[in-house]
Amino acid sequence: DQQVKQNSPSLSVQEGRISILNCDYTNSMFDYFLWYKKYPAEGPTFLISISSIKDKNEDGRFTVFLNKSAKHLSLHIVPSQPGDSAVYFCAASEGGGGADGLTFGKGTHLIIQP
Amino acid sequence: SQTIHQWPATLVQPVGSPLSLECTVEGTSNPNLYWYRQAAGRGLQLLFYSVGIGQISSEVPQNLSASRPQDRQFILSSKKLLLSDSGFYLCAWTTLWNTGELFFGEGSRLTVL
């Protein structure tokens, strides 16, 4: 049973436009959500996070939106750049980050086209 | 600053052979340590986590085992590899005062033939 779902395996966006990556979750106990970026043959790197007490968090070109009632979050990248091409993982945790780690989605491969 | 290293980076092993992947963290003490696996089309799957020396929790029944002989050392092992063990293995760490963010190592690509 997958508790964090990223239903789009891949997404292609033109350079300069907005990239929107979506994530849904089923566990209502999740209260902290993160996005990670991963290049091939490298470990994931933390991008941005949001606590369940907020509905938006912004960091430069990256904004994460959380809709708790819909159990949905999204990552917006504006404007998209070639270096943004990577796999993006949505992750969630209970209790503000318990010892048992994060639950990840399957990832979305973002391709930025010139 | 804190760093995490894992090795080897790439490994090609025959079916039935043993496995040992090692991970060490520097610049912090008493970290929580994790082993994840990224298999094709399956995202990042938590395999093991440890909150202290000798304390190992397994998330998925499998052919693998983990050990934590020292505070900042985490080892992933297998006595006999299966084809299905192929994947990209990631070590990660965090501390109690983090807000849930995990810091990942560079990863180890295992191919079982």
mmCIF file of C-alpha atoms in Angstrom:
data_model
loop_
_atom_site.group_PDB
_atom_site.id
_atom_site.type_symbol
_atom_site.label_atom_id
_atom_site.label_comp_id
_atom_site.label_asym_id
_atom_site.label_seq_id
_atom_site.Cartn_x
_atom_site.Cartn_y
_atom_site.Cartn_z
ATOM 1 C CA ASP A 1 0.000 0.000 0.000
ATOM 2 C CA GLN A 2 1.621 3.163 -1.223
ATOM 3 C CA GLN A 3 1.144 6.025 1.218
ATOM 4 C CA VAL A 4 2.832 8.658 -0.935
ATOM 5 C CA LYS A 5 1.925 8.731 -4.602
ATOM 6 C CA GLN A 6 3.435 10.563 -7.514
ATOM 7 C CA ASN A 7 1.214 9.594 -10.401
ATOM 8 C CA SER A 8 3.257 11.205 -13.157
ATOM 9 C CA PRO A 9 6.413 9.204 -13.891
ATOM 10 C CA SER A 10 7.668 11.979 -16.143
ATOM 11 C CA LEU A 11 6.984 15.592 -17.037
ATOM 12 C CA SER A 12 8.361 17.649 -19.896
ATOM 13 C CA VAL A 13 8.416 21.467 -19.604
ATOM 14 C CA GLN A 14 9.864 24.154 -21.775
ATOM 15 C CA GLU A 15 12.701 26.236 -20.353
ATOM 16 C CA GLY A 16 11.411 29.423 -18.728
ATOM 17 C CA ARG A 17 7.930 28.057 -18.108
ATOM 18 C CA ILE A 18 6.457 26.806 -14.844
ATOM 19 C CA SER A 19 6.968 23.194 -13.757
ATOM 20 C CA ILE A 20 4.316 21.735 -11.470
ATOM 21 C CA LEU A 21 4.968 18.409 -9.810
ATOM 22 C CA ASN A 22 2.183 16.753 -7.877
ATOM 23 C CA CYS A 23 2.055 14.400 -4.924
ATOM 24 C CA ASP A 24 -0.811 12.750 -3.055
ATOM 25 C CA TYR A 25 -0.737 10.992 0.285
ATOM 26 C CA THR A 26 -3.120 8.712 2.140
ATOM 27 C CA ASN A 27 -1.803 8.731 5.698
ATOM 28 C CA SER A 28 -3.562 11.492 7.634
ATOM 29 C CA MET A 29 -0.886 11.257 10.339
ATOM 30 C CA PHE A 30 1.743 12.737 8.041
ATOM 31 C CA ASP A 31 2.581 16.229 9.258
ATOM 32 C CA TYR A 32 5.805 17.091 7.491
ATOM 33 C CA PHE A 33 6.437 16.981 3.770
ATOM 34 C CA LEU A 34 9.615 17.316 1.760
ATOM 35 C CA TRP A 35 10.765 17.421 -1.834
ATOM 36 C CA TYR A 36 14.063 15.928 -2.914
ATOM 37 C CA LYS A 37 15.889 16.283 -6.189
ATOM 38 C CA LYS A 38 17.992 13.470 -7.590
ATOM 39 C CA TYR A 39 20.439 13.326 -10.466
ATOM 40 C CA PRO A 40 21.450 9.953 -11.960
ATOM 41 C CA ALA A 41 23.993 7.988 -9.909
ATOM 42 C CA GLU A 42 23.846 10.502 -7.045
ATOM 43 C CA GLY A 43 22.075 10.616 -3.716
ATOM 44 C CA PRO A 44 18.929 12.748 -3.399
ATOM 45 C CA THR A 45 19.387 16.277 -2.140
ATOM 46 C CA PHE A 46 16.877 18.138 -0.045
ATOM 47 C CA LEU A 47 15.024 20.869 -1.893
ATOM 48 C CA ILE A 48 12.206 22.296 0.188
ATOM 49 C CA SER A 49 9.819 21.250 2.930
ATOM 50 C CA ILE A 50 6.533 22.252 4.497
ATOM 51 C CA SER A 51 4.920 21.604 7.831
ATOM 52 C CA SER A 52 1.257 20.696 8.040
ATOM 53 C CA ILE A 53 0.538 23.933 9.898
ATOM 54 C CA LYS A 54 1.291 25.853 6.703
ATOM 55 C CA ASP A 55 -0.194 25.759 3.237
ATOM 56 C CA LYS A 56 2.677 27.375 1.355
ATOM 57 C CA ASN A 57 6.426 27.616 1.614
ATOM 58 C CA GLU A 58 8.606 29.509 -0.827
ATOM 59 C CA ASP A 59 12.345 29.407 -1.440
ATOM 60 C CA GLY A 60 13.577 31.290 -4.480
ATOM 61 C CA ARG A 61 12.232 29.650 -7.617
ATOM 62 C CA PHE A 62 10.673 26.806 -5.627
ATOM 63 C CA THR A 63 7.293 26.893 -3.915
ATOM 64 C CA VAL A 64 5.525 24.026 -2.233
ATOM 65 C CA PHE A 65 1.768 24.108 -1.690
ATOM 66 C CA LEU A 66 -0.069 21.863 0.749
ATOM 67 C CA ASN A 67 -3.793 21.102 0.638
ATOM 68 C CA LYS A 68 -4.470 19.037 3.738
ATOM 69 C CA SER A 69 -8.133 18.451 3.050
ATOM 70 C CA ALA A 70 -7.277 16.956 -0.328
ATOM 71 C CA LYS A 71 -4.115 15.265 0.994
ATOM 72 C CA HIS A 72 -2.258 16.816 -1.872
ATOM 73 C CA LEU A 73 0.914 18.804 -2.281
ATOM 74 C CA SER A 74 2.635 20.288 -5.261
ATOM 75 C CA LEU A 75 6.014 21.737 -6.121
ATOM 76 C CA HIS A 76 6.172 24.744 -8.430
ATOM 77 C CA ILE A 77 9.394 25.718 -10.153
ATOM 78 C CA VAL A 78 9.379 29.127 -11.818
ATOM 79 C CA PRO A 79 11.087 29.757 -14.154
ATOM 80 C CA SER A 80 12.257 26.278 -15.102
ATOM 81 C CA GLN A 81 15.926 25.949 -15.998
ATOM 82 C CA PRO A 82 17.900 23.184 -17.754
ATOM 83 C CA GLY A 83 19.638 22.298 -14.478
ATOM 84 C CA ASP A 84 16.244 21.461 -13.008
ATOM 85 C CA SER A 85 16.097 18.310 -15.144
ATOM 86 C CA ALA A 86 16.188 15.525 -12.562
ATOM 87 C CA VAL A 87 13.977 13.079 -10.702
ATOM 88 C CA TYR A 88 11.926 14.717 -7.958
ATOM 89 C CA PHE A 89 10.784 12.712 -4.969
ATOM 90 C CA CYS A 90 7.990 13.697 -2.644
ATOM 91 C CA ALA A 91 8.419 12.473 0.936
ATOM 92 C CA ALA A 92 6.426 12.586 4.152
ATOM 93 C CA SER A 93 6.829 11.833 7.828
ATOM 94 C CA GLU A 94 4.811 11.606 11.017
ATOM 95 C CA GLY A 95 5.546 13.496 14.179
ATOM 96 C CA GLY A 96 7.799 16.094 12.570
ATOM 97 C CA GLY A 97 10.334 13.534 11.493
ATOM 98 C CA GLY A 98 10.373 10.402 13.556
ATOM 99 C CA ALA A 99 13.273 7.990 13.840
ATOM 100 C CA ASP A 100 11.727 5.660 11.293
ATOM 101 C CA GLY A 101 12.601 7.942 8.425
ATOM 102 C CA LEU A 102 10.652 9.275 5.496
ATOM 103 C CA THR A 103 8.126 7.650 3.191
ATOM 104 C CA PHE A 104 8.893 8.444 -0.427
ATOM 105 C CA GLY A 105 6.879 8.475 -3.606
ATOM 106 C CA LYS A 106 8.151 6.784 -6.758
ATOM 107 C CA GLY A 107 9.427 10.032 -8.196
ATOM 108 C CA THR A 108 8.718 12.198 -11.227
ATOM 109 C CA HIS A 109 11.329 12.650 -13.915
ATOM 110 C CA LEU A 110 11.288 16.320 -14.896
ATOM 111 C CA ILE A 111 12.732 17.138 -18.299
ATOM 112 C CA ILE A 112 13.350 20.780 -19.134
ATOM 113 C CA GLN A 113 13.458 21.337 -22.873
ATOM 114 C CA PRO A 114 15.417 24.246 -24.367
ATOM 115 C CA SER B 1 30.257 20.344 8.806
ATOM 116 C CA GLN B 2 28.638 16.953 8.541
ATOM 117 C CA THR B 3 29.439 14.585 5.709
ATOM 118 C CA ILE B 4 28.337 11.117 4.759
ATOM 119 C CA HIS B 5 30.257 8.630 2.655
ATOM 120 C CA GLN B 6 29.342 5.241 1.339
ATOM 121 C CA TRP B 7 31.295 2.697 -0.663
ATOM 122 C CA PRO B 8 31.817 1.063 -2.981
ATOM 123 C CA ALA B 9 30.170 3.325 -5.532
ATOM 124 C CA THR B 10 29.671 0.518 -8.022
ATOM 125 C CA LEU B 11 29.554 -3.222 -7.505
ATOM 126 C CA VAL B 12 28.893 -6.120 -9.871
ATOM 127 C CA GLN B 13 28.369 -9.423 -8.077
ATOM 128 C CA PRO B 14 27.278 -12.922 -9.131
ATOM 129 C CA VAL B 15 24.139 -14.476 -7.716
ATOM 130 C CA GLY B 16 24.861 -16.262 -4.462
ATOM 131 C CA SER B 17 27.872 -14.143 -3.537
ATOM 132 C CA PRO B 18 28.058 -12.065 -0.324
ATOM 133 C CA LEU B 19 27.607 -8.310 -0.079
ATOM 134 C CA SER B 20 28.963 -5.612 2.174
ATOM 135 C CA LEU B 21 28.184 -1.921 1.701
ATOM 136 C CA GLU B 22 29.590 0.521 4.199
ATOM 137 C CA CYS B 23 28.466 3.978 5.243
ATOM 138 C CA THR B 24 30.115 6.432 7.614
ATOM 139 C CA VAL B 25 29.017 9.829 8.878
ATOM 140 C CA GLU B 26 31.378 12.542 10.042
ATOM 141 C CA GLY B 27 30.825 15.728 11.968
ATOM 142 C CA THR B 28 27.931 14.603 14.135
ATOM 143 C CA SER B 29 27.305 12.208 16.993
ATOM 144 C CA ASN B 30 24.522 9.753 17.708
ATOM 145 C CA PRO B 31 22.846 10.129 14.305
ATOM 146 C CA ASN B 32 19.884 8.112 13.141
ATOM 147 C CA LEU B 33 21.091 6.073 10.179
ATOM 148 C CA TYR B 34 19.134 4.604 7.272
ATOM 149 C CA TRP B 35 19.525 2.319 4.288
ATOM 150 C CA TYR B 36 17.230 2.946 1.329
ATOM 151 C CA ARG B 37 17.071 1.191 -2.010
ATOM 152 C CA GLN B 38 15.997 2.676 -5.299
ATOM 153 C CA ALA B 39 14.882 -0.084 -7.657
ATOM 154 C CA ALA B 40 13.556 0.520 -11.144
ATOM 155 C CA GLY B 41 10.033 1.950 -11.008
ATOM 156 C CA ARG B 42 9.795 1.628 -7.234
ATOM 157 C CA GLY B 43 11.018 4.899 -5.818
ATOM 158 C CA LEU B 44 12.980 4.987 -2.581
ATOM 159 C CA GLN B 45 12.250 2.063 -0.283
ATOM 160 C CA LEU B 46 13.364 2.121 3.356
ATOM 161 C CA LEU B 47 15.229 -1.077 4.208
ATOM 162 C CA PHE B 48 16.712 -0.519 7.669
ATOM 163 C CA TYR B 49 17.129 2.215 10.223
ATOM 164 C CA SER B 50 19.136 2.519 13.400
ATOM 165 C CA VAL B 51 18.837 4.915 16.333
ATOM 166 C CA GLY B 52 21.989 3.708 18.093
ATOM 167 C CA ILE B 53 24.848 1.237 18.192
ATOM 168 C CA GLY B 54 23.580 -2.313 17.788
ATOM 169 C CA GLN B 55 19.974 -1.140 17.308
ATOM 170 C CA ILE B 56 18.553 -2.131 13.932
ATOM 171 C CA SER B 57 14.969 -1.942 12.729
ATOM 172 C CA SER B 58 13.945 -3.697 9.543
ATOM 173 C CA GLU B 59 11.177 -2.323 7.400
ATOM 174 C CA VAL B 60 11.032 -4.970 4.699
ATOM 175 C CA PRO B 61 11.632 -8.721 5.073
ATOM 176 C CA GLN B 62 14.370 -9.620 2.637
ATOM 177 C CA ASN B 63 17.655 -11.189 1.872
ATOM 178 C CA LEU B 64 19.610 -8.342 3.448
ATOM 179 C CA SER B 65 20.783 -7.447 6.943
ATOM 180 C CA ALA B 66 22.255 -4.359 8.571
ATOM 181 C CA SER B 67 24.632 -3.726 11.422
ATOM 182 C CA ARG B 68 25.850 -0.689 13.325
ATOM 183 C CA PRO B 69 29.135 -1.590 15.012
ATOM 184 C CA GLN B 70 30.056 2.021 15.779
ATOM 185 C CA ASP B 71 28.100 5.222 16.371
ATOM 186 C CA ARG B 72 28.723 6.629 12.899
ATOM 187 C CA GLN B 73 29.081 3.417 10.885
ATOM 188 C CA PHE B 74 26.282 1.548 9.183
ATOM 189 C CA ILE B 75 26.796 -1.618 7.157
ATOM 190 C CA LEU B 76 24.451 -3.372 4.747
ATOM 191 C CA SER B 77 25.149 -7.056 4.145
ATOM 192 C CA SER B 78 23.935 -10.184 2.480
ATOM 193 C CA LYS B 79 25.213 -13.733 2.717
ATOM 194 C CA LYS B 80 23.835 -14.740 -0.703
ATOM 195 C CA LEU B 81 22.741 -12.176 -3.256
ATOM 196 C CA LEU B 82 19.667 -12.627 -5.421
ATOM 197 C CA LEU B 83 19.010 -11.089 -8.817
ATOM 198 C CA SER B 84 16.271 -9.003 -7.205
ATOM 199 C CA ASP B 85 18.847 -7.352 -4.918
ATOM 200 C CA SER B 86 20.071 -5.251 -7.839
ATOM 201 C CA GLY B 87 19.485 -1.555 -7.330
ATOM 202 C CA PHE B 88 20.854 1.736 -6.125
ATOM 203 C CA TYR B 89 21.488 1.687 -2.380
ATOM 204 C CA LEU B 90 21.473 4.891 -0.405
ATOM 205 C CA CYS B 91 22.669 5.552 3.106
ATOM 206 C CA ALA B 92 21.179 8.538 4.934
ATOM 207 C CA TRP B 93 21.381 10.201 8.326
ATOM 208 C CA THR B 94 19.524 12.648 10.492
ATOM 209 C CA THR B 95 19.603 13.819 14.096
ATOM 210 C CA LEU B 96 16.950 14.199 16.726
ATOM 211 C CA TRP B 97 16.951 17.956 16.459
ATOM 212 C CA ASN B 98 16.378 17.957 12.713
ATOM 213 C CA THR B 99 12.875 18.565 11.467
ATOM 214 C CA GLY B 100 12.766 15.318 9.574
ATOM 215 C CA GLU B 101 15.151 16.126 6.768
ATOM 216 C CA LEU B 102 17.390 13.241 5.710
ATOM 217 C CA PHE B 103 20.864 13.708 4.297
ATOM 218 C CA PHE B 104 21.881 11.138 1.727
ATOM 219 C CA GLY B 105 25.196 9.667 0.676
ATOM 220 C CA GLU B 106 26.364 9.334 -2.891
ATOM 221 C CA GLY B 107 24.792 5.933 -3.393
ATOM 222 C CA SER B 108 26.087 2.478 -4.353
ATOM 223 C CA ARG B 109 25.021 0.854 -7.606
ATOM 224 C CA LEU B 110 24.719 -2.928 -7.177
ATOM 225 C CA THR B 111 24.242 -5.186 -10.175
ATOM 226 C CA VAL B 112 23.672 -8.858 -9.495
ATOM 227 C CA LEU B 113 24.287 -11.120 -12.504
#
